[in-house]
PDB file of C-alpha atoms in Angstrom:
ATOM      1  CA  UNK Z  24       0.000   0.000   0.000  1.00 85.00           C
ATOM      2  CA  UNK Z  25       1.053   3.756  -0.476  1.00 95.00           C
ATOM      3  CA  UNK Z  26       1.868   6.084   2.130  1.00 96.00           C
ATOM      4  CA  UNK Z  27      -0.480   9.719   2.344  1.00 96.00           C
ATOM      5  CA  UNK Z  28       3.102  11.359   1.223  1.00 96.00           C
ATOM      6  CA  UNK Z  29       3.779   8.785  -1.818  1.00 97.00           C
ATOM      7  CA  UNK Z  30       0.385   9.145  -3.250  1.00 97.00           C
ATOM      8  CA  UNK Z  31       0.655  12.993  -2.835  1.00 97.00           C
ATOM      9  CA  UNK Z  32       3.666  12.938  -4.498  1.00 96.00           C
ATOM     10  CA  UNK Z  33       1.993  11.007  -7.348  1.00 96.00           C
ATOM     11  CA  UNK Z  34      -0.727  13.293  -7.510  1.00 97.00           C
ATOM     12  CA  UNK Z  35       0.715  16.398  -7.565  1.00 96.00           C
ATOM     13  CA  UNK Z  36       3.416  15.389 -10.204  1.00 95.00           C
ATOM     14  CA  UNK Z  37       1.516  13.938 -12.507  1.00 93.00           C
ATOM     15  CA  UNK Z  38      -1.532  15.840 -12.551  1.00 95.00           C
ATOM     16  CA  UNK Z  39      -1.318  19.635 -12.423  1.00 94.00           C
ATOM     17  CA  UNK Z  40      -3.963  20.069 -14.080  1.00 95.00           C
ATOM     18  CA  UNK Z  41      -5.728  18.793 -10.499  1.00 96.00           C
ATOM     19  CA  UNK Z  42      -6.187  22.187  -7.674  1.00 97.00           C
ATOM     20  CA  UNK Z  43      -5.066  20.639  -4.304  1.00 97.00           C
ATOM     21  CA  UNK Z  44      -7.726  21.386  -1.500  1.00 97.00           C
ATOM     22  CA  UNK Z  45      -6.783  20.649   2.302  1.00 97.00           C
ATOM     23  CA  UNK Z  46     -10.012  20.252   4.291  1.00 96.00           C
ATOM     24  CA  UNK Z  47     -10.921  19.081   8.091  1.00 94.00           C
ATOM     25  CA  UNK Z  48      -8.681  16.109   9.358  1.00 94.00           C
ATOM     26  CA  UNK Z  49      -5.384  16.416   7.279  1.00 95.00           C
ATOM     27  CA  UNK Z  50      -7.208  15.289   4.191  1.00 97.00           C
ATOM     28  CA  UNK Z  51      -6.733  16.513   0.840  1.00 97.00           C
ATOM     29  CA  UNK Z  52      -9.471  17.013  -2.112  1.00 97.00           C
ATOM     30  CA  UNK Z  53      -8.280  17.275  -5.544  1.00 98.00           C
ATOM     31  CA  UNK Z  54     -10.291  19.519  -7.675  1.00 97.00           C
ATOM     32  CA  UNK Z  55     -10.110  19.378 -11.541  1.00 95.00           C
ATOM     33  CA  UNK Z  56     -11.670  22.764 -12.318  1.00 92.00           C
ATOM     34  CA  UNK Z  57     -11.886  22.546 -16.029  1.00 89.00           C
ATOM     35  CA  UNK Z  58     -15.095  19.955 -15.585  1.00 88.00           C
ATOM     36  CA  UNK Z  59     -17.157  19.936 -17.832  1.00 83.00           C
ATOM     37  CA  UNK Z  60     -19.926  18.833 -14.946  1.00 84.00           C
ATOM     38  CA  UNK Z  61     -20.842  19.645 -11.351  1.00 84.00           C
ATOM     39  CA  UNK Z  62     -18.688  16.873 -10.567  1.00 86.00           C
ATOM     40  CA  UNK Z  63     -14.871  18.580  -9.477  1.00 93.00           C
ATOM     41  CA  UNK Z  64     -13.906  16.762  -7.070  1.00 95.00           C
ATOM     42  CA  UNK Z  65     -11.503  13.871  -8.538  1.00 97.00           C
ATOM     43  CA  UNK Z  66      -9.812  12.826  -5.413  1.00 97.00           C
ATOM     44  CA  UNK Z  67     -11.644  13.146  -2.263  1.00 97.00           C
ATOM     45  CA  UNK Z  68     -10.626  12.973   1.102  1.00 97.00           C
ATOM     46  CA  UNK Z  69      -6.900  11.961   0.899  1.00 97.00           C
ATOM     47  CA  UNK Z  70      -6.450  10.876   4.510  1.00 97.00           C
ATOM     48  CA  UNK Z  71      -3.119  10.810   6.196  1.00 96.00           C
ATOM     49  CA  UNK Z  72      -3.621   7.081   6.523  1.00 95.00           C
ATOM     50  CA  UNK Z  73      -3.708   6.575   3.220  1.00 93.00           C
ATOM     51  CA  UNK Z  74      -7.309   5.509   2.795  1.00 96.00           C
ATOM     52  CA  UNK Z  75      -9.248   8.068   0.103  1.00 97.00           C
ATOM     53  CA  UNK Z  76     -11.412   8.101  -2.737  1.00 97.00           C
ATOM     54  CA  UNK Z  77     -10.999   8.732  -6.891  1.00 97.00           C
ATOM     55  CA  UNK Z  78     -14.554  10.001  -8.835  1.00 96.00           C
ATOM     56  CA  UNK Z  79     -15.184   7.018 -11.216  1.00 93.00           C
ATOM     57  CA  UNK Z  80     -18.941   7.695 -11.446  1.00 88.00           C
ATOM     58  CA  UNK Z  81     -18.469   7.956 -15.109  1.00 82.00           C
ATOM     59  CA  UNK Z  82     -16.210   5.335 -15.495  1.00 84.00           C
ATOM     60  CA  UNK Z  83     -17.027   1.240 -16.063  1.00 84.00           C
ATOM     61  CA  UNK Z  84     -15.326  -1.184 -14.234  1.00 86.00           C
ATOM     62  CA  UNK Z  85     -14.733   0.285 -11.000  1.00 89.00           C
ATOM     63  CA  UNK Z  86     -16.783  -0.691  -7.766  1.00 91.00           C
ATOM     64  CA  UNK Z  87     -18.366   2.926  -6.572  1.00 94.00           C
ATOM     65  CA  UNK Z  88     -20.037   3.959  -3.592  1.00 95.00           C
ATOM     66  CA  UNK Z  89     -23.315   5.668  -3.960  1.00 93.00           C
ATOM     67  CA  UNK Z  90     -20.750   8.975  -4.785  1.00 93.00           C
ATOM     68  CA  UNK Z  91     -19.782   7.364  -7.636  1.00 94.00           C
ATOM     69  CA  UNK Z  92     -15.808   7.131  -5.617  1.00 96.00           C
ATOM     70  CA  UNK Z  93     -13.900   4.258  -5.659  1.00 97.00           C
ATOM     71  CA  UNK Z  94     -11.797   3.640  -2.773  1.00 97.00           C
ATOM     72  CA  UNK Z  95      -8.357   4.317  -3.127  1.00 97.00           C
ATOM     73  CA  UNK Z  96      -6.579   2.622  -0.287  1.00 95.00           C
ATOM     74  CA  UNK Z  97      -4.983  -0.761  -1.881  1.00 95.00           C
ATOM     75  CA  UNK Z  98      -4.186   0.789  -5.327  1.00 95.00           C
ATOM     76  CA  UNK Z  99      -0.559   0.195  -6.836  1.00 95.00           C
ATOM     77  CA  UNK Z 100       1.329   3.499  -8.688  1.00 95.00           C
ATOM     78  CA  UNK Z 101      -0.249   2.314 -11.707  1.00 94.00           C
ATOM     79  CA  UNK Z 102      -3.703   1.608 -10.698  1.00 94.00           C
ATOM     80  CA  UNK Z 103      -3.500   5.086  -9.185  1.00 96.00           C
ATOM     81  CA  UNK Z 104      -2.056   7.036 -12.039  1.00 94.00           C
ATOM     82  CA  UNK Z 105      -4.474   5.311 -14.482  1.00 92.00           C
ATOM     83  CA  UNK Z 106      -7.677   5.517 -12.253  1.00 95.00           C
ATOM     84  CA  UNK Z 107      -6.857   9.429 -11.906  1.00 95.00           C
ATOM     85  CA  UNK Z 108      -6.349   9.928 -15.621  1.00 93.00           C
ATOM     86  CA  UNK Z 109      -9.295   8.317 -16.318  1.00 92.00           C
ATOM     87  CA  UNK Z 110     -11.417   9.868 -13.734  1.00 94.00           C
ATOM     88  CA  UNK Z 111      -9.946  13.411 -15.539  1.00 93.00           C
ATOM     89  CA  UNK Z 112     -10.863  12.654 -19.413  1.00 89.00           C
ATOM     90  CA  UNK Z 113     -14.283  11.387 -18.166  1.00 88.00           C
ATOM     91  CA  UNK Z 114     -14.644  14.705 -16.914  1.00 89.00           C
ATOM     92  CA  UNK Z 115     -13.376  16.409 -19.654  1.00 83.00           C
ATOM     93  CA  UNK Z 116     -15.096  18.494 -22.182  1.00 72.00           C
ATOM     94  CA  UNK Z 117     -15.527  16.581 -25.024  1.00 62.00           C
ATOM     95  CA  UNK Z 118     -16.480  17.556 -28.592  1.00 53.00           C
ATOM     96  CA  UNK Z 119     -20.052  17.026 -28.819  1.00 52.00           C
ATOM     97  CA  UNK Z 120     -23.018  17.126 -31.223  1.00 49.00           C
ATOM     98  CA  UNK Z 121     -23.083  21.178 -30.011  1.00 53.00           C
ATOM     99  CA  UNK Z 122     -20.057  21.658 -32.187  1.00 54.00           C
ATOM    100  CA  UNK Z 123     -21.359  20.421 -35.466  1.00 59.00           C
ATOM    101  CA  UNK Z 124     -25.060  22.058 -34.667  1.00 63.00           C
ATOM    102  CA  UNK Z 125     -25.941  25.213 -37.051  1.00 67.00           C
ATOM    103  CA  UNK Z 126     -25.726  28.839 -36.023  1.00 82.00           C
ATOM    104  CA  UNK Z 127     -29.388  29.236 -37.861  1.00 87.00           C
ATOM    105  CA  UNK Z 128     -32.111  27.339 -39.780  1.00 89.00           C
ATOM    106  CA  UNK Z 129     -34.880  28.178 -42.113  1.00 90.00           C
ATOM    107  CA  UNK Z 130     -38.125  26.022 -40.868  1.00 90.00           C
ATOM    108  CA  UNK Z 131     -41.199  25.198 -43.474  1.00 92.00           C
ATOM    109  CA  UNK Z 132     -44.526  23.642 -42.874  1.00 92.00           C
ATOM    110  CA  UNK Z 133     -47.278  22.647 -45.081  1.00 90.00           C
ATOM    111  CA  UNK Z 134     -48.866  25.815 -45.291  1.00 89.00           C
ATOM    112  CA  UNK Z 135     -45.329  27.221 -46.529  1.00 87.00           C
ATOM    113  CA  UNK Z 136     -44.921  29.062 -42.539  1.00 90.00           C
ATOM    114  CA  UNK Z 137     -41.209  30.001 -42.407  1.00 90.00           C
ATOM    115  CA  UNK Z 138     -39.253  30.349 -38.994  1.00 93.00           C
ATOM    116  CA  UNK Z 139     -36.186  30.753 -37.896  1.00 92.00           C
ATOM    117  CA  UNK Z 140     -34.331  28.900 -35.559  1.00 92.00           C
ATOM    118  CA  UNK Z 141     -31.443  31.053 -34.264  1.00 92.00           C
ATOM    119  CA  UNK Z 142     -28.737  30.448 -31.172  1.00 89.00           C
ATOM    120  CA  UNK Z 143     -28.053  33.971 -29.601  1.00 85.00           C
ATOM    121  CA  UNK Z 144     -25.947  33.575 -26.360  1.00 81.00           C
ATOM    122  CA  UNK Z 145     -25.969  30.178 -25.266  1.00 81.00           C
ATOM    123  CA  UNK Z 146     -30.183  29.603 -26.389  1.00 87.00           C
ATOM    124  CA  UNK Z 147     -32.151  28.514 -29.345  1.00 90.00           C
ATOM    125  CA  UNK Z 148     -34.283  31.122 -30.368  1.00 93.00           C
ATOM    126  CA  UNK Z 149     -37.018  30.699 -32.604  1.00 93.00           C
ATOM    127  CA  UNK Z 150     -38.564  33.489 -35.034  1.00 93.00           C
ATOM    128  CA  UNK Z 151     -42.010  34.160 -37.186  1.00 90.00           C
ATOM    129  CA  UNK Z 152     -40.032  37.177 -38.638  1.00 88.00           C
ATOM    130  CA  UNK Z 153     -39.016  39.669 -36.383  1.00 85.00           C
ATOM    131  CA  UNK Z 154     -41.427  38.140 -33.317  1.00 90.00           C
ATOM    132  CA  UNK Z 155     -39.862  35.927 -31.363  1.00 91.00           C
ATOM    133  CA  UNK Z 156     -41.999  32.662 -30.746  1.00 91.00           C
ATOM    134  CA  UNK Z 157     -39.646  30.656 -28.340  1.00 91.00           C
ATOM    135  CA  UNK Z 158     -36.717  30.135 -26.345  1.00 91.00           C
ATOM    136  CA  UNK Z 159     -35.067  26.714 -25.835  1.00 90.00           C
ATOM    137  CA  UNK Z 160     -31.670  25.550 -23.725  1.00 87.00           C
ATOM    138  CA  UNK Z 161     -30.643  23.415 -26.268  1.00 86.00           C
ATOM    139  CA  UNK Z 162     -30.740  22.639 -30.589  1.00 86.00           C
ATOM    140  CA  UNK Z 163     -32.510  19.372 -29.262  1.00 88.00           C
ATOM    141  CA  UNK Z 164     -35.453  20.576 -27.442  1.00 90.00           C
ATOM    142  CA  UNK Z 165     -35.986  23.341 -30.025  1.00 91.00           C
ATOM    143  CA  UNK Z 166     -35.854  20.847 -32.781  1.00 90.00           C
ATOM    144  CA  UNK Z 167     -38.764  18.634 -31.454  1.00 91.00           C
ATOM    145  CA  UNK Z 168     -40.552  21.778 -30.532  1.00 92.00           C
ATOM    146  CA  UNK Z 169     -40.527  22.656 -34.101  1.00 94.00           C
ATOM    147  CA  UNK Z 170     -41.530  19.284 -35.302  1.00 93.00           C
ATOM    148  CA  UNK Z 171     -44.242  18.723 -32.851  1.00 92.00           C
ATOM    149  CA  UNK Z 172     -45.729  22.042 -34.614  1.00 93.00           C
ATOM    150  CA  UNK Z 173     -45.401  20.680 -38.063  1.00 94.00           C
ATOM    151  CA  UNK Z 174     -42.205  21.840 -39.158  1.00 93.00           C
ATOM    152  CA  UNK Z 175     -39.010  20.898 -41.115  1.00 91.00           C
ATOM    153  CA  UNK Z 176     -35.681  22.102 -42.055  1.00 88.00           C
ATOM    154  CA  UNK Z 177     -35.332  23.616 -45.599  1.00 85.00           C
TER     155      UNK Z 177
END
C-alpha cells in the first residue's frame, strides 16, 4: 500500500492540471476545475492514513459507492495514475453534437410558414419574422418543438 506522502507525491506530479484542497482532518481534495460537470472533485478525502477516494462515477469497471468514488486505499502506482487519468478525461469536455449544430435554420410547414431557428448567447431562439416565438436551452429541445408544430428544415 502507499503512504499519504507517496500518493501525494503522485498526484501532484503527474496531474497539475488537479487544484489541491486541504479540508478538516489532514485530508486533501483534488479539484479538476476545467469539468465539464458539477462533478470537481476527482480525489476526495486523501487521509493521512492513506485511505481516500478517486470520482469514477463515469467510469465502467470500477466498484463505486453511492458517490460514484472508488476507494483508493490498496491501489498500486499504476492503478492510481491510471484511475486518476481516467477519472480526468471522463470529466473532460468533449467535442459534442453542439459543435457540429448550425448557427441558424430556415423552418417550413405545409402551409409554406417560415421560422427561424437562431442560437443567440448560449439559447435557441425561434422566429415568425421579427417576433420571437420561443426560447429553448438546447438545438434538441428546439428541434422537437418545431416538429411537434409541423415543421421541417429547408
Amino acid at each position: 500500500m502507499l503512504t499519504f506522502e507517496e500518493k501525494l507525491s503522485i498526484i501532484t506530479e503527474s496531474f497539475p492540471e488537479l487544484e489541491r484542497k486541504n479540508v478538516s482532518l489532514g485530508r486533501v481534495n483534488f479539484h479538476y476545475n476545467e469539468s465539464s460537470y458539477d462533478q470537481k472533485n476527482v480525489v476526495y478525502h486523501l487521509h493521512p492514513n492513506g485511505n481516500g477516494f478517486v470520482y469514477a462515477g463515469n467510469m465502467t469497471g470500477y466498484q463505486t459507492n453511492d458517490k460514484g468514488m472508488v476507494n483508493i486505499r490498496d491501489f498500486t502506482e499504476k492503478a492510481l495514475r491510471s484511475t486518476i487519468r481516467k477519472s480526468i478525461l471522463s470529466l473532460t469536455p468533449k467535442e459534442s453534437e453542439h459543435d457540429h449544430e448550425p448557427k441558424e435554420e430556415v423552418w417550413i410547414n405545409d402551409n409554406t410558414v417560415t421560422l427561424t431557428l437562431l442560437k443567440e448567447d448560449d439559447m435557441w431562439n425561434v422566429y415568425a419574422d421579427d417576433d420571437l416565438d420561443g426560447t429553448f436551452h438546447s438545438y434538441k429541445q428546439a428541434a422537437h418543438y418545431l416538429e411537434e408544430e409541423g415543421f421541417t428544415r429547408i
